[in-house]
Amino acid sequence: MSLEQVFTQLPAPSSHTFPDYSLPQGDPVSPIAVTRAELSQLLDLYETFRAVDPTGWDSNSVLGAATTYMQRTFGLPQYRPDEQLHDDIAAMLNDFSDDLGGRSIGVVDATPDHHWTLYFFLVSCRGYHTAPHIRFDPDEAAVETLYDIYQRVTDQDLYVKHPSSALD
């Protein structure tokens, strides 16, 4: 499947809504099966994704100098909008890797935060790929794997992990 086919299957951000995860007395999770090969493909895609500079701060020395000047003059923190997404994706991949352990296949617990991260990772990959000023040509198999894992999370029912009772 080509990248365009994968990206057209993804719901539009304006029409997409996340389900309500407010389950009482526990942590909602979606247990999904993930293989070591799929996880390594996601890690490779993440490294490719992380290398992209959508803001141009790294490649434009004038913009970098102006940002540094504003930061020093007004005490504003230098914040890149994509840094939080990078941190969220890294945390999700670490969680999946920890759940998988050393096994070649296993069940990982996808939380609502993981669901949101997978969606924004897919939408950002689509945005980077279609943006004319950004050169982002990810591996098609890795994007398909990301979409498949996203589909597994959305198709799976939620369960309560670490349930607590009224007596606790």
XYZ file of N, CA and C in Angstrom:
504
model
N 0.841 -1.169 0.000
C 0.000 0.000 0.000
C 0.892 1.241 0.000
N 0.541 2.231 -0.780
C 1.345 3.443 -0.867
C 1.032 4.368 0.305
N 1.903 5.353 0.487
C 1.702 6.306 1.580
C 0.406 7.088 1.412
N 0.077 7.445 0.187
C -1.147 8.208 -0.047
C -2.377 7.411 0.355
N -2.375 6.090 0.091
C -3.510 5.256 0.482
C -3.631 5.166 1.997
N -2.501 5.035 2.674
C -2.538 4.978 4.141
C -3.030 6.295 4.705
N -2.527 7.409 4.180
C -2.892 8.713 4.724
C -4.336 9.087 4.413
N -4.908 8.587 3.314
C -6.310 8.902 3.025
C -7.255 8.124 3.929
N -6.816 6.999 4.483
C -7.660 6.226 5.396
C -7.741 6.864 6.776
N -6.819 7.739 7.072
C -6.754 8.370 8.384
C -7.847 9.419 8.511
N -8.579 9.446 9.632
C -9.624 10.457 9.773
C -9.038 11.862 9.869
N -9.763 12.808 9.338
C -9.318 14.204 9.341
C -9.330 14.746 10.766
N -8.332 15.569 11.122
C -8.301 16.121 12.482
C -9.537 16.931 12.852
N -10.154 17.572 11.878
C -11.326 18.389 12.201
C -12.546 17.540 12.526
N -12.605 16.323 11.999
C -13.773 15.480 12.235
C -13.509 14.370 13.243
N -12.254 14.208 13.664
C -11.917 13.101 14.560
C -12.182 13.474 16.009
N -12.836 12.594 16.722
C -13.037 12.779 18.149
C -12.552 11.531 18.867
N -11.977 11.727 20.025
C -11.514 10.600 20.817
C -12.630 10.136 21.725
N -12.699 8.830 21.963
C -13.752 8.342 22.867
C -13.522 8.816 24.294
N -14.587 8.778 25.069
C -14.494 9.174 26.472
C -13.910 8.008 27.257
N -12.766 8.266 27.885
C -12.073 7.207 28.601
C -12.325 7.241 30.101
N -13.329 7.929 30.522
C -13.554 8.064 31.953
C -14.210 6.799 32.504
N -13.385 5.822 32.805
C -13.865 4.602 33.436
C -13.605 4.713 34.929
N -14.587 4.435 35.733
C -14.376 4.570 37.171
C -13.544 3.423 37.730
N -12.838 3.709 38.784
C -12.153 2.705 39.588
C -11.079 1.931 38.839
N -10.243 2.579 38.058
C -9.126 1.896 37.430
C -8.553 2.659 36.253
N -7.484 2.102 35.692
C -6.820 2.696 34.539
C -7.287 2.009 33.268
N -7.894 2.741 32.320
C -8.341 2.095 31.083
C -7.154 1.784 30.167
N -7.108 0.565 29.649
C -6.068 0.151 28.715
C -6.688 -0.677 27.597
N -6.010 -0.685 26.466
C -6.373 -1.546 25.348
C -5.207 -2.491 25.108
N -5.313 -3.746 25.500
C -4.206 -4.672 25.252
C -4.162 -5.067 23.777
N -3.018 -4.826 23.129
C -2.860 -5.153 21.711
C -1.593 -5.982 21.524
N -1.601 -6.792 20.487
C -0.434 -7.607 20.165
C 0.532 -6.804 19.307
N 1.810 -6.859 19.664
C 2.870 -6.166 18.922
C 4.058 -7.105 18.815
N 4.685 -7.109 17.651
C 5.883 -7.920 17.464
C 7.124 -7.047 17.589
N 8.241 -7.690 17.812
C 9.518 -6.970 17.904
C 9.829 -6.299 16.565
N 9.498 -6.956 15.441
C 9.755 -6.372 14.123
C 8.933 -5.100 13.918
N 7.668 -5.120 14.362
C 6.836 -3.917 14.242
C 7.390 -2.785 15.100
N 7.832 -3.118 16.295
C 8.388 -2.103 17.178
C 9.664 -1.500 16.599
N 10.500 -2.327 15.995
C 11.724 -1.788 15.393
C 11.402 -0.923 14.177
N 10.359 -1.269 13.417
C 9.937 -0.404 12.306
C 9.455 0.946 12.829
N 8.698 0.925 13.936
C 8.233 2.183 14.520
C 9.396 3.019 15.038
N 10.395 2.359 15.607
C 11.577 3.088 16.078
C 12.325 3.742 14.915
N 12.449 3.022 13.801
C 13.101 3.596 12.620
C 12.294 4.779 12.076
N 10.972 4.631 12.036
C 10.120 5.729 11.574
C 10.246 6.931 12.507
N 10.319 6.671 13.793
C 10.466 7.750 14.767
C 11.787 8.493 14.563
N 12.867 7.761 14.316
C 14.159 8.410 14.084
C 14.114 9.281 12.823
N 13.466 8.788 11.772
C 13.302 9.578 10.550
C 12.446 10.810 10.820
N 11.367 10.620 11.574
C 10.446 11.705 11.911
C 11.133 12.759 12.774
N 11.928 12.308 13.729
C 12.599 13.225 14.651
C 13.657 14.068 13.941
N 14.232 13.549 12.860
C 15.270 14.282 12.135
C 14.710 15.455 11.325
N 13.397 15.487 11.132
C 12.771 16.553 10.348
C 12.683 17.825 11.193
N 12.985 18.956 10.569
C 12.889 20.255 11.229
C 11.769 21.057 10.558
N 10.512 20.899 11.028
C 9.402 21.580 10.343
C 9.393 23.088 10.550
N 10.003 23.559 11.624
C 9.976 24.993 11.917
C 11.058 25.761 11.177
N 12.140 25.074 10.790
C 13.243 25.733 10.120
C 14.225 26.381 11.065
N 14.068 26.178 12.364
C 14.959 26.809 13.338
C 16.379 26.298 13.222
N 16.538 25.014 12.930
C 17.883 24.445 12.846
C 18.590 24.838 11.559
N 17.840 24.971 10.475
C 18.455 25.253 9.180
C 18.567 26.752 8.885
N 17.818 27.593 9.559
C 17.817 29.028 9.305
C 18.559 29.723 10.448
N 19.765 30.168 10.179
C 20.580 30.790 11.230
C 19.999 32.121 11.702
N 19.347 32.872 10.826
C 18.744 34.154 11.217
C 17.588 33.909 12.190
N 16.751 32.930 11.882
C 15.640 32.599 12.774
C 16.163 32.083 14.110
N 17.210 31.263 14.072
C 17.812 30.761 15.310
C 18.389 31.876 16.160
N 19.069 32.829 15.520
C 19.642 33.961 16.262
C 18.544 34.851 16.836
N 17.483 35.089 16.065
C 16.377 35.917 16.560
C 15.682 35.243 17.739
N 15.517 33.937 17.667
C 14.892 33.204 18.767
C 15.754 33.257 20.020
N 17.047 33.078 19.856
C 17.966 33.157 20.998
C 17.952 34.562 21.593
N 17.913 35.580 20.746
C 17.861 36.972 21.225
C 16.583 37.216 22.024
N 15.443 36.753 21.511
C 14.167 36.932 22.210
C 14.178 36.202 23.552
N 14.794 35.043 23.553
C 14.851 34.264 24.777
C 15.684 34.971 25.841
N 16.832 35.486 25.438
C 17.709 36.166 26.394
C 17.136 37.512 26.831
N 16.556 38.250 25.898
C 16.062 39.590 26.199
C 14.821 39.561 27.087
N 13.848 38.749 26.709
C 12.570 38.757 27.410
C 12.383 37.576 28.351
N 13.353 36.688 28.411
C 13.247 35.536 29.296
C 12.226 34.514 28.851
N 11.919 34.530 27.552
C 10.960 33.568 27.026
C 11.657 32.231 26.782
N 11.040 31.156 27.158
C 11.674 29.859 26.891
C 11.623 29.527 25.403
N 12.683 28.915 24.933
C 12.706 28.492 23.535
C 11.950 27.183 23.442
N 10.822 27.229 22.764
C 9.936 26.072 22.704
C 9.627 25.747 21.256
N 9.869 24.509 20.905
C 9.489 24.039 19.580
C 8.191 23.263 19.703
N 7.243 23.536 18.845
C 5.944 22.862 18.964
C 6.022 21.350 18.792
N 7.023 20.869 18.074
C 7.102 19.435 17.832
C 7.843 18.677 18.931
N 8.472 19.380 19.870
C 9.233 18.695 20.914
C 8.346 17.868 21.830
N 7.162 18.367 22.167
C 6.262 17.615 23.035
C 5.798 16.335 22.344
N 5.519 16.409 21.044
C 5.126 15.207 20.311
C 6.270 14.209 20.283
N 7.499 14.686 20.080
C 8.653 13.787 20.100
C 8.770 13.088 21.445
N 8.589 13.838 22.519
C 8.665 13.247 23.857
C 7.555 12.221 24.076
N 6.350 12.534 23.604
C 5.225 11.606 23.766
C 5.448 10.317 22.974
N 5.964 10.451 21.753
C 6.217 9.261 20.936
C 7.305 8.407 21.565
N 8.360 9.040 22.051
C 9.439 8.289 22.700
C 8.929 7.574 23.940
N 8.095 8.227 24.731
C 7.532 7.590 25.925
C 6.646 6.409 25.552
N 5.834 6.562 24.493
C 4.973 5.473 24.055
C 5.803 4.278 23.588
N 6.837 4.530 22.787
C 7.671 3.438 22.293
C 8.428 2.760 23.435
N 8.847 3.541 24.414
C 9.492 2.948 25.588
C 8.518 2.075 26.372
N 7.286 2.540 26.526
C 6.273 1.731 27.217
C 6.018 0.426 26.480
N 5.885 0.501 25.159
C 5.657 -0.705 24.371
C 6.846 -1.652 24.474
N 8.051 -1.091 24.425
C 9.256 -1.917 24.522
C 9.355 -2.584 25.887
N 9.013 -1.852 26.941
C 9.041 -2.423 28.282
C 8.019 -3.545 28.432
N 6.810 -3.329 27.876
C 5.778 -4.362 27.950
C 6.160 -5.598 27.136
N 6.833 -5.369 26.013
C 7.221 -6.485 25.146
C 8.387 -7.266 25.736
N 9.266 -6.559 26.437
C 10.425 -7.230 27.029
C 11.350 -7.760 25.944
N 11.920 -8.913 26.153
C 12.821 -9.504 25.173
C 12.134 -10.456 24.220
N 10.830 -10.558 24.325
C 10.087 -11.516 23.490
C 9.942 -10.997 22.059
N 9.728 -11.922 21.134
C 9.552 -11.516 19.734
C 8.126 -11.074 19.449
N 7.173 -11.506 20.265
C 5.780 -11.073 20.144
C 5.181 -11.025 21.544
N 4.311 -10.079 21.774
C 3.704 -9.951 23.085
C 2.523 -9.011 23.070
N 1.909 -8.866 24.210
C 0.759 -7.984 24.373
C 1.215 -6.755 25.144
N 0.921 -5.602 24.596
C 1.263 -4.348 25.253
C -0.029 -3.631 25.624
N 0.038 -2.848 26.678
C -1.121 -2.094 27.147
C -1.086 -0.686 26.567
N -2.009 -0.415 25.672
C -2.115 0.919 25.075
C -3.115 1.734 25.893
N -2.638 2.815 26.450
C -3.484 3.691 27.257
C -4.149 4.729 26.348
N -5.090 5.508 26.865
C -5.654 6.598 26.063
C -4.590 7.581 25.576
N -3.565 7.836 26.387
C -2.484 8.714 25.936
C -1.759 8.116 24.732
N -1.569 6.810 24.729
C -0.943 6.153 23.584
C -1.828 6.277 22.344
N -3.143 6.158 22.535
C -4.072 6.309 21.416
C -3.930 7.691 20.796
N -3.912 8.717 21.625
C -3.766 10.086 21.127
C -2.412 10.270 20.452
N -1.368 9.721 21.046
C -0.024 9.863 20.476
C 0.072 9.181 19.126
N -0.491 7.982 19.000
C -0.475 7.293 17.709
C -1.201 8.107 16.644
N -2.341 8.673 17.008
C -3.092 9.478 16.042
C -2.307 10.708 15.608
N -1.751 11.441 16.568
C -1.007 12.656 16.214
C 0.292 12.323 15.483
N 0.879 11.169 15.773
C 2.060 10.713 15.035
C 1.689 10.467 13.574
N 0.574 9.801 13.344
C 0.117 9.556 11.968
C -0.231 10.860 11.242
N -0.959 11.735 11.901
C -1.354 13.007 11.283
C -0.120 13.855 10.983
N 0.852 13.852 11.886
C 2.080 14.624 11.659
C 2.898 14.035 10.524
N 2.951 12.712 10.441
C 3.646 12.073 9.313
C 2.987 12.467 7.991
N 1.653 12.477 7.979
C 0.937 12.890 6.762
C 1.232 14.348 6.438
N 1.222 15.205 7.457
C 1.503 16.621 7.232
C 2.910 16.865 6.733
N 3.890 16.181 7.323
C 5.278 16.330 6.886
C 5.451 15.814 5.456
N 4.773 14.718 5.134
C 4.925 14.133 3.801
C 4.298 15.006 2.715
N 3.186 15.656 3.045
C 2.504 16.463 2.028
C 2.990 17.903 1.967
N 3.715 18.364 2.979
C 4.210 19.742 2.980
C 5.291 19.906 1.914
N 5.155 20.919 1.069
C 6.129 21.067 -0.018
C 7.519 21.498 0.448
N 7.610 22.174 1.588
C 8.907 22.690 2.037
C 9.651 21.715 2.951
N 9.024 20.586 3.301
C 9.657 19.594 4.172
C 9.925 18.341 3.354
N 11.132 17.829 3.467
C 11.474 16.594 2.760
C 11.375 15.438 3.739
N 10.252 14.781 3.691
C 10.000 13.644 4.584
C 9.460 12.501 3.745
N 10.309 11.544 3.475
C 9.932 10.363 2.710
C 10.145 9.128 3.582
N 9.147 8.806 4.413
C 9.311 7.674 5.319
C 9.165 6.347 4.583
N 9.585 5.303 5.240
C 9.418 3.958 4.712
C 7.921 3.619 4.712
N 7.420 3.178 3.560
C 5.993 2.893 3.443
C 5.565 1.779 4.388
N 6.412 0.762 4.538
C 6.071 -0.351 5.431
C 5.974 0.116 6.877
N 6.818 1.059 7.270
C 6.781 1.571 8.641
C 5.511 2.374 8.882
N 5.095 3.163 7.903
C 3.862 3.940 8.054
C 2.658 3.000 8.093
N 2.668 1.953 7.274
C 1.588 0.962 7.316
C 1.532 0.274 8.676
N 2.702 -0.044 9.229
C 2.756 -0.664 10.551
C 2.188 0.271 11.604
N 2.541 1.554 11.529
C 2.005 2.547 12.461
C 0.492 2.622 12.341
N -0.007 2.622 11.127
C -1.454 2.668 10.918
C -2.119 1.400 11.437
N -1.499 0.236 11.222
C -2.058 -1.024 11.717
C -2.143 -1.039 13.242
N -1.106 -0.555 13.889
C -1.122 -0.507 15.358
C -2.179 0.476 15.843
N -2.308 1.605 15.142
C -3.357 2.566 15.490
C -4.738 1.914 15.351
N -4.939 1.161 14.273
C -6.213 0.468 14.068
C -6.467 -0.563 15.158
N -5.423 -1.269 15.582
C -5.597 -2.248 16.671
C -6.069 -1.570 17.943
N -5.524 -0.410 18.230
C -5.915 0.307 19.448
C -7.359 0.787 19.336
N -7.752 1.311 18.181
C -9.115 1.833 18.046
C -10.146 0.711 17.976
N -9.747 -0.458 17.461
C -10.689 -1.576 17.360
C -10.822 -2.365 18.660
N -9.872 -2.223 19.553
C -9.856 -3.001 20.792
C -10.747 -2.358 21.844
N -11.407 -3.204 22.619
C -12.204 -2.705 23.736
C -11.291 -2.311 24.882
N -11.764 -1.381 25.682
C -11.003 -0.942 26.848
C -11.268 -1.869 28.029
N -10.229 -2.094 28.787
C -10.339 -2.871 30.005
C -9.784 -2.044 31.151
N -10.165 -2.394 32.337
C -9.682 -1.673 33.499
C -8.482 -2.422 34.068
N -7.371 -1.739 34.125
C -6.157 -2.303 34.694
C -6.008 -1.775 36.118
N -5.563 -2.597 36.998
C -5.448 -2.249 38.421
C -6.776 -1.741 38.963
N -7.821 -2.560 38.847
C -9.112 -2.072 39.356
C -9.092 -1.920 40.868
N -9.798 -0.931 41.315
C -9.945 -0.733 42.755
C -11.427 -0.816 43.090
N -11.703 -1.193 44.264
C -13.106 -1.333 44.657
C -13.475 -0.208 45.605
N -14.719 -0.197 45.982
C -15.197 0.824 46.910
C -14.629 0.610 48.308
N -14.124 -0.604 48.573
C -13.590 -0.905 49.904
C -12.153 -0.426 50.075
N -11.477 -0.057 48.979
C -10.079 0.392 49.082
C -9.975 1.778 49.647
